[in-house]
PDB file of C-alpha atoms in Angstrom:
ATOM      1  CA  UNK A1445     114.941 123.908  42.735  1.00 43.00           C
ATOM      2  CA  UNK A1446     113.736 124.282  39.185  1.00 41.00           C
ATOM      3  CA  UNK A1447     111.148 126.705  37.890  1.00 38.00           C
ATOM      4  CA  UNK A1448     109.429 126.072  34.567  1.00 40.00           C
ATOM      5  CA  UNK A1449     108.061 129.183  32.880  1.00 44.00           C
ATOM      6  CA  UNK A1450     104.758 128.505  31.152  1.00 50.00           C
ATOM      7  CA  UNK A1451     104.063 132.117  30.267  1.00 59.00           C
ATOM      8  CA  UNK A1452     103.833 132.968  26.586  1.00 75.00           C
ATOM      9  CA  UNK A1453     105.121 136.312  25.404  1.00 80.00           C
ATOM     10  CA  UNK A1454     102.577 138.193  23.318  1.00 88.00           C
ATOM     11  CA  UNK A1455     104.258 139.743  20.243  1.00 92.00           C
ATOM     12  CA  UNK A1456     104.719 143.501  20.361  1.00 94.00           C
ATOM     13  CA  UNK A1457     102.530 143.797  17.261  1.00 94.00           C
ATOM     14  CA  UNK A1458      99.611 142.270  19.206  1.00 95.00           C
ATOM     15  CA  UNK A1459      99.827 144.491  22.272  1.00 95.00           C
ATOM     16  CA  UNK A1460      96.967 146.848  23.080  1.00 97.00           C
ATOM     17  CA  UNK A1461      97.119 150.160  24.919  1.00 97.00           C
ATOM     18  CA  UNK A1462      95.745 148.384  27.983  1.00 96.00           C
ATOM     19  CA  UNK A1463      99.059 146.486  28.086  1.00 94.00           C
ATOM     20  CA  UNK A1464     101.267 148.449  30.446  1.00 92.00           C
ATOM     21  CA  UNK A1465     104.412 148.270  28.302  1.00 93.00           C
ATOM     22  CA  UNK A1466     102.806 149.702  25.169  1.00 95.00           C
ATOM     23  CA  UNK A1467     100.908 152.295  27.201  1.00 95.00           C
ATOM     24  CA  UNK A1468     104.078 153.541  28.915  1.00 93.00           C
ATOM     25  CA  UNK A1469     106.140 153.625  25.719  1.00 94.00           C
ATOM     26  CA  UNK A1470     103.404 155.426  23.786  1.00 96.00           C
ATOM     27  CA  UNK A1471     102.742 157.997  26.503  1.00 95.00           C
ATOM     28  CA  UNK A1472     106.434 158.858  26.820  1.00 93.00           C
ATOM     29  CA  UNK A1473     105.756 161.029  23.784  1.00 94.00           C
ATOM     30  CA  UNK A1474     104.188 164.292  24.932  1.00 93.00           C
ATOM     31  CA  UNK A1475     102.026 164.795  21.833  1.00 95.00           C
ATOM     32  CA  UNK A1476     100.638 161.256  22.051  1.00 96.00           C
ATOM     33  CA  UNK A1477      99.747 161.755  25.707  1.00 96.00           C
ATOM     34  CA  UNK A1478      98.067 165.055  24.841  1.00 96.00           C
ATOM     35  CA  UNK A1479      95.869 163.301  22.259  1.00 96.00           C
ATOM     36  CA  UNK A1480      94.634 160.868  24.905  1.00 97.00           C
ATOM     37  CA  UNK A1481      94.206 163.354  27.762  1.00 96.00           C
ATOM     38  CA  UNK A1482      92.350 165.868  25.586  1.00 96.00           C
ATOM     39  CA  UNK A1483      89.704 163.264  24.770  1.00 97.00           C
ATOM     40  CA  UNK A1484      89.406 162.148  28.396  1.00 97.00           C
ATOM     41  CA  UNK A1485      89.254 165.560  30.097  1.00 95.00           C
ATOM     42  CA  UNK A1486      87.440 167.295  27.242  1.00 93.00           C
ATOM     43  CA  UNK A1487      89.698 170.275  26.658  1.00 92.00           C
ATOM     44  CA  UNK A1488      92.782 171.199  24.636  1.00 92.00           C
ATOM     45  CA  UNK A1489      95.395 170.938  27.349  1.00 92.00           C
ATOM     46  CA  UNK A1490      99.092 171.457  26.643  1.00 93.00           C
ATOM     47  CA  UNK A1491     101.600 169.312  28.530  1.00 92.00           C
ATOM     48  CA  UNK A1492     104.577 171.530  29.325  1.00 87.00           C
ATOM     49  CA  UNK A1493     106.556 169.368  31.704  1.00 71.00           C
ATOM     50  CA  UNK A1494     108.524 166.241  30.825  1.00 77.00           C
ATOM     51  CA  UNK A1495     106.348 163.132  30.790  1.00 87.00           C
ATOM     52  CA  UNK A1496     107.418 160.648  33.452  1.00 87.00           C
ATOM     53  CA  UNK A1497     106.618 156.953  33.072  1.00 86.00           C
ATOM     54  CA  UNK A1498     106.878 154.329  35.821  1.00 80.00           C
ATOM     55  CA  UNK A1499     107.690 157.074  38.307  1.00 77.00           C
ATOM     56  CA  UNK A1500     108.194 155.909  41.892  1.00 76.00           C
ATOM     57  CA  UNK A1501     106.849 158.022  44.751  1.00 74.00           C
ATOM     58  CA  UNK A1502     107.253 157.549  48.493  1.00 68.00           C
ATOM     59  CA  UNK A1503     107.340 159.946  51.439  1.00 64.00           C
ATOM     60  CA  UNK A1504     110.149 158.115  53.271  1.00 64.00           C
ATOM     61  CA  UNK A1505     112.505 155.219  52.412  1.00 68.00           C
ATOM     62  CA  UNK A1506     110.856 152.900  54.933  1.00 61.00           C
ATOM     63  CA  UNK A1507     107.258 153.637  53.866  1.00 66.00           C
ATOM     64  CA  UNK A1508     105.116 152.084  51.127  1.00 71.00           C
ATOM     65  CA  UNK A1509     105.992 153.331  47.640  1.00 72.00           C
ATOM     66  CA  UNK A1510     103.879 153.536  44.484  1.00 72.00           C
ATOM     67  CA  UNK A1511     104.870 153.328  40.826  1.00 79.00           C
ATOM     68  CA  UNK A1512     102.839 155.612  38.581  1.00 83.00           C
ATOM     69  CA  UNK A1513     102.299 154.545  34.966  1.00 86.00           C
ATOM     70  CA  UNK A1514     102.326 158.016  33.376  1.00 91.00           C
ATOM     71  CA  UNK A1515     102.654 161.333  35.207  1.00 91.00           C
ATOM     72  CA  UNK A1516     102.503 164.722  33.483  1.00 93.00           C
ATOM     73  CA  UNK A1517     101.628 168.378  34.093  1.00 92.00           C
ATOM     74  CA  UNK A1518      99.996 171.304  32.316  1.00 90.00           C
ATOM     75  CA  UNK A1519      98.961 174.802  33.365  1.00 89.00           C
ATOM     76  CA  UNK A1520      95.962 173.362  35.239  1.00 87.00           C
ATOM     77  CA  UNK A1521      97.794 170.770  37.303  1.00 92.00           C
ATOM     78  CA  UNK A1522      99.099 167.212  37.475  1.00 93.00           C
ATOM     79  CA  UNK A1523      97.772 164.124  35.678  1.00 95.00           C
ATOM     80  CA  UNK A1524      98.405 160.519  36.563  1.00 95.00           C
ATOM     81  CA  UNK A1525      97.125 158.008  33.990  1.00 95.00           C
ATOM     82  CA  UNK A1526      97.002 154.288  34.834  1.00 95.00           C
ATOM     83  CA  UNK A1527      95.946 151.190  32.930  1.00 96.00           C
ATOM     84  CA  UNK A1528      94.515 148.422  35.103  1.00 94.00           C
ATOM     85  CA  UNK A1529      93.566 145.137  33.448  1.00 92.00           C
ATOM     86  CA  UNK A1530      92.597 143.149  36.567  1.00 89.00           C
ATOM     87  CA  UNK A1531      90.096 144.151  39.217  1.00 92.00           C
ATOM     88  CA  UNK A1532      92.231 143.701  42.323  1.00 88.00           C
ATOM     89  CA  UNK A1533      89.391 144.688  44.644  1.00 90.00           C
ATOM     90  CA  UNK A1534      91.269 147.670  46.070  1.00 90.00           C
ATOM     91  CA  UNK A1535      91.293 150.333  43.347  1.00 93.00           C
ATOM     92  CA  UNK A1536      89.112 152.761  45.284  1.00 95.00           C
ATOM     93  CA  UNK A1537      91.490 152.879  48.256  1.00 94.00           C
ATOM     94  CA  UNK A1538      94.558 152.540  46.056  1.00 92.00           C
ATOM     95  CA  UNK A1539      93.459 155.680  44.217  1.00 94.00           C
ATOM     96  CA  UNK A1540      93.214 157.423  47.595  1.00 94.00           C
ATOM     97  CA  UNK A1541      96.785 156.392  48.430  1.00 92.00           C
ATOM     98  CA  UNK A1542      98.002 157.548  45.017  1.00 93.00           C
ATOM     99  CA  UNK A1543      96.266 160.870  45.590  1.00 92.00           C
ATOM    100  CA  UNK A1544      97.995 161.314  48.939  1.00 91.00           C
ATOM    101  CA  UNK A1545     101.494 160.595  47.633  1.00 90.00           C
ATOM    102  CA  UNK A1546     101.029 162.734  44.532  1.00 91.00           C
ATOM    103  CA  UNK A1547      99.794 165.624  46.682  1.00 90.00           C
ATOM    104  CA  UNK A1548     102.788 165.244  49.008  1.00 87.00           C
ATOM    105  CA  UNK A1549     105.073 166.040  46.058  1.00 85.00           C
ATOM    106  CA  UNK A1550     103.287 169.191  44.897  1.00 86.00           C
ATOM    107  CA  UNK A1551     104.548 171.688  47.469  1.00 82.00           C
ATOM    108  CA  UNK A1552     108.229 172.489  48.035  1.00 83.00           C
ATOM    109  CA  UNK A1553     109.597 172.274  51.606  1.00 83.00           C
ATOM    110  CA  UNK A1554     108.780 175.388  53.588  1.00 81.00           C
ATOM    111  CA  UNK A1555     105.814 176.485  51.440  1.00 83.00           C
ATOM    112  CA  UNK A1556     103.056 177.617  53.824  1.00 82.00           C
ATOM    113  CA  UNK A1557     100.382 178.553  51.276  1.00 89.00           C
ATOM    114  CA  UNK A1558      98.414 175.405  50.417  1.00 89.00           C
ATOM    115  CA  UNK A1559      96.679 177.299  47.617  1.00 88.00           C
ATOM    116  CA  UNK A1560      99.957 176.987  45.709  1.00 88.00           C
ATOM    117  CA  UNK A1561      99.314 173.250  45.340  1.00 88.00           C
ATOM    118  CA  UNK A1562      98.271 172.390  41.778  1.00 92.00           C
ATOM    119  CA  UNK A1563      95.104 170.494  40.931  1.00 94.00           C
ATOM    120  CA  UNK A1564      95.555 166.768  40.434  1.00 95.00           C
ATOM    121  CA  UNK A1565      93.678 164.279  38.293  1.00 96.00           C
ATOM    122  CA  UNK A1566      94.082 160.513  38.592  1.00 97.00           C
ATOM    123  CA  UNK A1567      92.759 158.408  35.712  1.00 97.00           C
ATOM    124  CA  UNK A1568      92.291 154.626  35.733  1.00 97.00           C
ATOM    125  CA  UNK A1569      91.492 152.961  32.398  1.00 98.00           C
ATOM    126  CA  UNK A1570      90.124 149.427  32.784  1.00 97.00           C
ATOM    127  CA  UNK A1571      88.259 146.722  30.820  1.00 97.00           C
ATOM    128  CA  UNK A1572      85.769 146.200  33.638  1.00 97.00           C
ATOM    129  CA  UNK A1573      83.003 148.112  35.406  1.00 97.00           C
ATOM    130  CA  UNK A1574      84.346 148.854  38.876  1.00 97.00           C
ATOM    131  CA  UNK A1575      81.061 150.253  40.187  1.00 97.00           C
ATOM    132  CA  UNK A1576      78.581 148.107  38.273  1.00 97.00           C
ATOM    133  CA  UNK A1577      76.445 150.973  36.931  1.00 97.00           C
ATOM    134  CA  UNK A1578      77.166 150.474  33.232  1.00 98.00           C
ATOM    135  CA  UNK A1579      79.019 153.778  32.860  1.00 98.00           C
ATOM    136  CA  UNK A1580      81.925 154.472  30.547  1.00 98.00           C
ATOM    137  CA  UNK A1581      83.137 157.123  32.936  1.00 98.00           C
ATOM    138  CA  UNK A1582      82.928 157.654  36.709  1.00 98.00           C
ATOM    139  CA  UNK A1583      84.216 161.039  37.905  1.00 97.00           C
ATOM    140  CA  UNK A1584      84.691 161.721  41.614  1.00 96.00           C
ATOM    141  CA  UNK A1585      85.136 165.061  43.343  1.00 95.00           C
ATOM    142  CA  UNK A1586      84.499 165.816  47.017  1.00 93.00           C
ATOM    143  CA  UNK A1587      80.982 167.118  47.772  1.00 92.00           C
ATOM    144  CA  UNK A1588      79.088 168.001  50.928  1.00 94.00           C
ATOM    145  CA  UNK A1589      76.522 165.409  52.038  1.00 93.00           C
ATOM    146  CA  UNK A1590      74.305 168.053  53.624  1.00 94.00           C
ATOM    147  CA  UNK A1591      74.404 170.362  50.593  1.00 94.00           C
ATOM    148  CA  UNK A1592      75.049 168.416  47.393  1.00 87.00           C
ATOM    149  CA  UNK A1593      75.594 171.551  45.329  1.00 91.00           C
ATOM    150  CA  UNK A1594      78.599 172.466  47.503  1.00 94.00           C
ATOM    151  CA  UNK A1595      81.940 171.070  46.294  1.00 92.00           C
ATOM    152  CA  UNK A1596      84.955 170.994  48.568  1.00 93.00           C
ATOM    153  CA  UNK A1597      87.063 172.643  45.896  1.00 92.00           C
ATOM    154  CA  UNK A1598      90.289 170.923  46.880  1.00 93.00           C
ATOM    155  CA  UNK A1599      91.326 170.471  43.235  1.00 94.00           C
ATOM    156  CA  UNK A1600      91.399 166.663  43.421  1.00 95.00           C
ATOM    157  CA  UNK A1601      89.667 164.588  40.736  1.00 96.00           C
ATOM    158  CA  UNK A1602      89.618 160.830  40.260  1.00 97.00           C
ATOM    159  CA  UNK A1603      88.297 159.335  37.020  1.00 98.00           C
ATOM    160  CA  UNK A1604      87.603 155.641  36.436  1.00 98.00           C
ATOM    161  CA  UNK A1605      87.086 154.704  32.779  1.00 98.00           C
ATOM    162  CA  UNK A1606      85.393 151.455  31.776  1.00 98.00           C
ATOM    163  CA  UNK A1607      85.937 150.164  28.235  1.00 98.00           C
ATOM    164  CA  UNK A1608      82.714 148.119  28.534  1.00 97.00           C
ATOM    165  CA  UNK A1609      80.343 150.988  29.277  1.00 97.00           C
ATOM    166  CA  UNK A1610      76.699 150.902  28.187  1.00 97.00           C
ATOM    167  CA  UNK A1611      75.801 154.599  28.187  1.00 97.00           C
ATOM    168  CA  UNK A1612      77.210 156.076  24.946  1.00 97.00           C
ATOM    169  CA  UNK A1613      74.547 158.784  25.004  1.00 97.00           C
ATOM    170  CA  UNK A1614      76.052 160.256  28.199  1.00 97.00           C
ATOM    171  CA  UNK A1615      79.639 160.637  26.985  1.00 97.00           C
ATOM    172  CA  UNK A1616      81.295 161.796  23.788  1.00 97.00           C
ATOM    173  CA  UNK A1617      81.448 159.421  20.844  1.00 97.00           C
ATOM    174  CA  UNK A1618      85.171 160.103  20.709  1.00 98.00           C
ATOM    175  CA  UNK A1619      85.649 158.821  24.278  1.00 98.00           C
ATOM    176  CA  UNK A1620      83.742 155.627  23.430  1.00 98.00           C
ATOM    177  CA  UNK A1621      85.989 155.117  20.395  1.00 98.00           C
ATOM    178  CA  UNK A1622      89.110 155.810  22.454  1.00 98.00           C
ATOM    179  CA  UNK A1623      88.178 153.254  25.093  1.00 98.00           C
ATOM    180  CA  UNK A1624      87.423 150.645  22.464  1.00 98.00           C
ATOM    181  CA  UNK A1625      90.780 151.384  20.834  1.00 98.00           C
ATOM    182  CA  UNK A1626      92.544 151.023  24.187  1.00 98.00           C
ATOM    183  CA  UNK A1627      91.231 147.483  24.490  1.00 97.00           C
ATOM    184  CA  UNK A1628      91.715 146.575  20.827  1.00 97.00           C
ATOM    185  CA  UNK A1629      94.550 148.651  19.344  1.00 97.00           C
ATOM    186  CA  UNK A1630      94.224 147.186  15.841  1.00 97.00           C
ATOM    187  CA  UNK A1631      93.921 148.376  12.262  1.00 96.00           C
ATOM    188  CA  UNK A1632      90.376 147.032  12.152  1.00 97.00           C
ATOM    189  CA  UNK A1633      89.132 148.982  15.161  1.00 97.00           C
ATOM    190  CA  UNK A1634      90.999 152.144  14.133  1.00 97.00           C
ATOM    191  CA  UNK A1635      89.406 152.016  10.674  1.00 96.00           C
ATOM    192  CA  UNK A1636      85.951 152.135  12.299  1.00 96.00           C
ATOM    193  CA  UNK A1637      86.745 155.226  14.386  1.00 96.00           C
ATOM    194  CA  UNK A1638      85.446 158.586  13.152  1.00 96.00           C
ATOM    195  CA  UNK A1639      87.792 160.622  15.333  1.00 96.00           C
ATOM    196  CA  UNK A1640      90.746 162.185  13.562  1.00 96.00           C
ATOM    197  CA  UNK A1641      92.638 162.237  16.852  1.00 96.00           C
ATOM    198  CA  UNK A1642      92.252 158.488  17.253  1.00 97.00           C
ATOM    199  CA  UNK A1643      93.394 157.972  13.669  1.00 97.00           C
ATOM    200  CA  UNK A1644      96.516 159.970  14.537  1.00 97.00           C
ATOM    201  CA  UNK A1645      96.938 157.972  17.761  1.00 97.00           C
ATOM    202  CA  UNK A1646      96.772 154.739  15.745  1.00 98.00           C
ATOM    203  CA  UNK A1647      99.458 155.960  13.335  1.00 97.00           C
ATOM    204  CA  UNK A1648     101.722 156.615  16.282  1.00 97.00           C
ATOM    205  CA  UNK A1649     100.976 153.229  17.871  1.00 97.00           C
ATOM    206  CA  UNK A1650     101.645 151.471  14.554  1.00 97.00           C
ATOM    207  CA  UNK A1651     105.072 153.120  14.323  1.00 97.00           C
ATOM    208  CA  UNK A1652     105.894 151.927  17.842  1.00 97.00           C
ATOM    209  CA  UNK A1653     104.886 148.353  17.059  1.00 96.00           C
ATOM    210  CA  UNK A1654     107.162 148.268  14.008  1.00 95.00           C
ATOM    211  CA  UNK A1655     110.155 149.913  15.741  1.00 95.00           C
ATOM    212  CA  UNK A1656     113.042 147.457  16.194  1.00 95.00           C
ATOM    213  CA  UNK A1657     114.598 149.329  19.140  1.00 95.00           C
ATOM    214  CA  UNK A1658     111.296 149.256  21.016  1.00 94.00           C
ATOM    215  CA  UNK A1659     111.023 145.564  20.158  1.00 93.00           C
ATOM    216  CA  UNK A1660     114.338 145.015  21.936  1.00 94.00           C
ATOM    217  CA  UNK A1661     113.116 147.014  24.940  1.00 91.00           C
ATOM    218  CA  UNK A1662     109.999 144.883  25.051  1.00 91.00           C
ATOM    219  CA  UNK A1663     112.017 141.668  24.993  1.00 90.00           C
ATOM    220  CA  UNK A1664     114.263 142.939  27.785  1.00 87.00           C
ATOM    221  CA  UNK A1665     111.274 144.006  29.887  1.00 82.00           C
ATOM    222  CA  UNK A1666     109.706 140.591  29.388  1.00 82.00           C
ATOM    223  CA  UNK A1667     112.892 138.786  30.419  1.00 80.00           C
ATOM    224  CA  UNK A1668     113.159 140.940  33.555  1.00 76.00           C
ATOM    225  CA  UNK A1669     109.579 140.047  34.458  1.00 72.00           C
ATOM    226  CA  UNK A1670     110.332 136.337  34.015  1.00 71.00           C
ATOM    227  CA  UNK A1671     113.481 136.570  36.166  1.00 65.00           C
ATOM    228  CA  UNK A1672     111.561 138.422  38.884  1.00 56.00           C
ATOM    229  CA  UNK A1673     108.905 135.702  38.920  1.00 63.00           C
ATOM    230  CA  UNK A1674     111.539 132.989  38.981  1.00 65.00           C
ATOM    231  CA  UNK A1675     113.253 134.647  41.937  1.00 61.00           C
ATOM    232  CA  UNK A1676     109.942 135.021  43.771  1.00 54.00           C
ATOM    233  CA  UNK A1677     109.090 131.394  43.031  1.00 64.00           C
ATOM    234  CA  UNK A1678     112.482 130.227  44.243  1.00 68.00           C
ATOM    235  CA  UNK A1679     112.230 132.330  47.387  1.00 68.00           C
ATOM    236  CA  UNK A1680     108.815 130.829  48.088  1.00 75.00           C
ATOM    237  CA  UNK A1681     110.238 127.324  47.620  1.00 77.00           C
ATOM    238  CA  UNK A1682     113.087 128.114  50.030  1.00 78.00           C
ATOM    239  CA  UNK A1683     110.641 129.260  52.675  1.00 81.00           C
ATOM    240  CA  UNK A1684     108.583 126.100  52.205  1.00 80.00           C
ATOM    241  CA  UNK A1685     111.688 123.946  52.501  1.00 83.00           C
ATOM    242  CA  UNK A1686     112.769 125.730  55.678  1.00 84.00           C
ATOM    243  CA  UNK A1687     109.373 125.088  57.187  1.00 85.00           C
ATOM    244  CA  UNK A1688     109.622 121.391  56.324  1.00 85.00           C
ATOM    245  CA  UNK A1689     113.176 121.174  57.637  1.00 88.00           C
ATOM    246  CA  UNK A1690     112.175 122.834  60.908  1.00 85.00           C
ATOM    247  CA  UNK A1691     109.430 120.276  61.477  1.00 85.00           C
ATOM    248  CA  UNK A1692     111.773 117.365  60.748  1.00 82.00           C
ATOM    249  CA  UNK A1693     114.445 118.759  63.064  1.00 86.00           C
ATOM    250  CA  UNK A1694     111.851 118.954  65.828  1.00 86.00           C
ATOM    251  CA  UNK A1695     111.189 115.245  65.255  1.00 82.00           C
ATOM    252  CA  UNK A1696     114.888 114.488  65.761  1.00 84.00           C
ATOM    253  CA  UNK A1697     115.731 113.788  62.122  1.00 81.00           C
ATOM    254  CA  UNK A1698     119.391 114.070  61.078  1.00 83.00           C
ATOM    255  CA  UNK A1699     120.577 116.309  58.255  1.00 84.00           C
ATOM    256  CA  UNK A1700     121.220 113.270  56.060  1.00 79.00           C
ATOM    257  CA  UNK A1701     117.731 111.927  56.721  1.00 79.00           C
ATOM    258  CA  UNK A1702     116.148 115.291  55.955  1.00 85.00           C
ATOM    259  CA  UNK A1703     118.074 115.656  52.685  1.00 80.00           C
ATOM    260  CA  UNK A1704     117.021 112.143  51.692  1.00 72.00           C
ATOM    261  CA  UNK A1705     113.357 112.590  52.583  1.00 75.00           C
ATOM    262  CA  UNK A1706     113.067 115.985  50.871  1.00 77.00           C
ATOM    263  CA  UNK A1707     115.155 114.827  47.892  1.00 74.00           C
ATOM    264  CA  UNK A1708     117.432 117.860  48.125  1.00 79.00           C
ATOM    265  CA  UNK A1709     121.208 118.320  48.056  1.00 82.00           C
ATOM    266  CA  UNK A1710     122.862 118.009  51.469  1.00 84.00           C
ATOM    267  CA  UNK A1711     124.625 121.362  50.956  1.00 85.00           C
ATOM    268  CA  UNK A1712     121.275 123.127  50.446  1.00 84.00           C
ATOM    269  CA  UNK A1713     119.804 121.550  53.589  1.00 87.00           C
ATOM    270  CA  UNK A1714     122.831 122.694  55.623  1.00 88.00           C
ATOM    271  CA  UNK A1715     122.506 126.208  54.176  1.00 85.00           C
ATOM    272  CA  UNK A1716     118.820 126.437  55.097  1.00 87.00           C
ATOM    273  CA  UNK A1717     119.444 125.081  58.594  1.00 90.00           C
ATOM    274  CA  UNK A1718     122.042 127.825  59.104  1.00 87.00           C
ATOM    275  CA  UNK A1719     119.447 130.409  58.044  1.00 85.00           C
ATOM    276  CA  UNK A1720     116.983 128.963  60.547  1.00 86.00           C
ATOM    277  CA  UNK A1721     119.587 129.093  63.313  1.00 85.00           C
ATOM    278  CA  UNK A1722     120.467 132.717  62.547  1.00 81.00           C
ATOM    279  CA  UNK A1723     116.795 133.648  62.581  1.00 78.00           C
ATOM    280  CA  UNK A1724     116.396 132.006  65.997  1.00 75.00           C
ATOM    281  CA  UNK A1725     119.331 133.945  67.547  1.00 67.00           C
TER     282      UNK A1725
END
């Protein structure tokens, strides 16, 4: 079973901050992450905990896990920042699941005072308008339906940022520039930005793109992705073959006939038949 890879690797120099690899590498640096979060949340926060990228969270080994792009903490609470290029149709509920697993990690075992749980903010940065209202920013906090001025006050915030917003008058100019830079992390776009913080962000991104060690990391990450896809493709082909073999066995075909009709090695057909037999036991 052969798998031909038709994917083309984008050079590191052409990556944008919406590309998960560049985003994770850049945000590993605490000061770089602070630049971005300060523009998004609108205050001069100070990250004091180690930045964690691609952090896996799960409540039990047998339950669904999540992998967070960038997780950090300051004196106000926890921040999870995610880049999401494709609209998978489930971000609203996925953000709920992320919130639950993040919250489950914020209290040590035996702590009975839930007020000790830090605030948490989940941020999705995307090149599409998830809610179709033309906003650059959608911020969600729990409110009472019967009294809209009453907030639940549970400390949970979810922010969805849209790089294609149409309401620049409702957000800061710096946020608009940041979102544009996320989608197009180039010299040209950076030169048009008025924000000194974005100019500093671009200098840091430029250093990353020209770093040979990071270039090697990028190549290795790309190769791992290709191997994973090849393995998934091969596994899918095996399952398809087993289904075909099962149908031919039911029709009374011999192993030699099946191998001939499916144009596969006899040894592979025997191996897959053994797997089918074990599954049936």
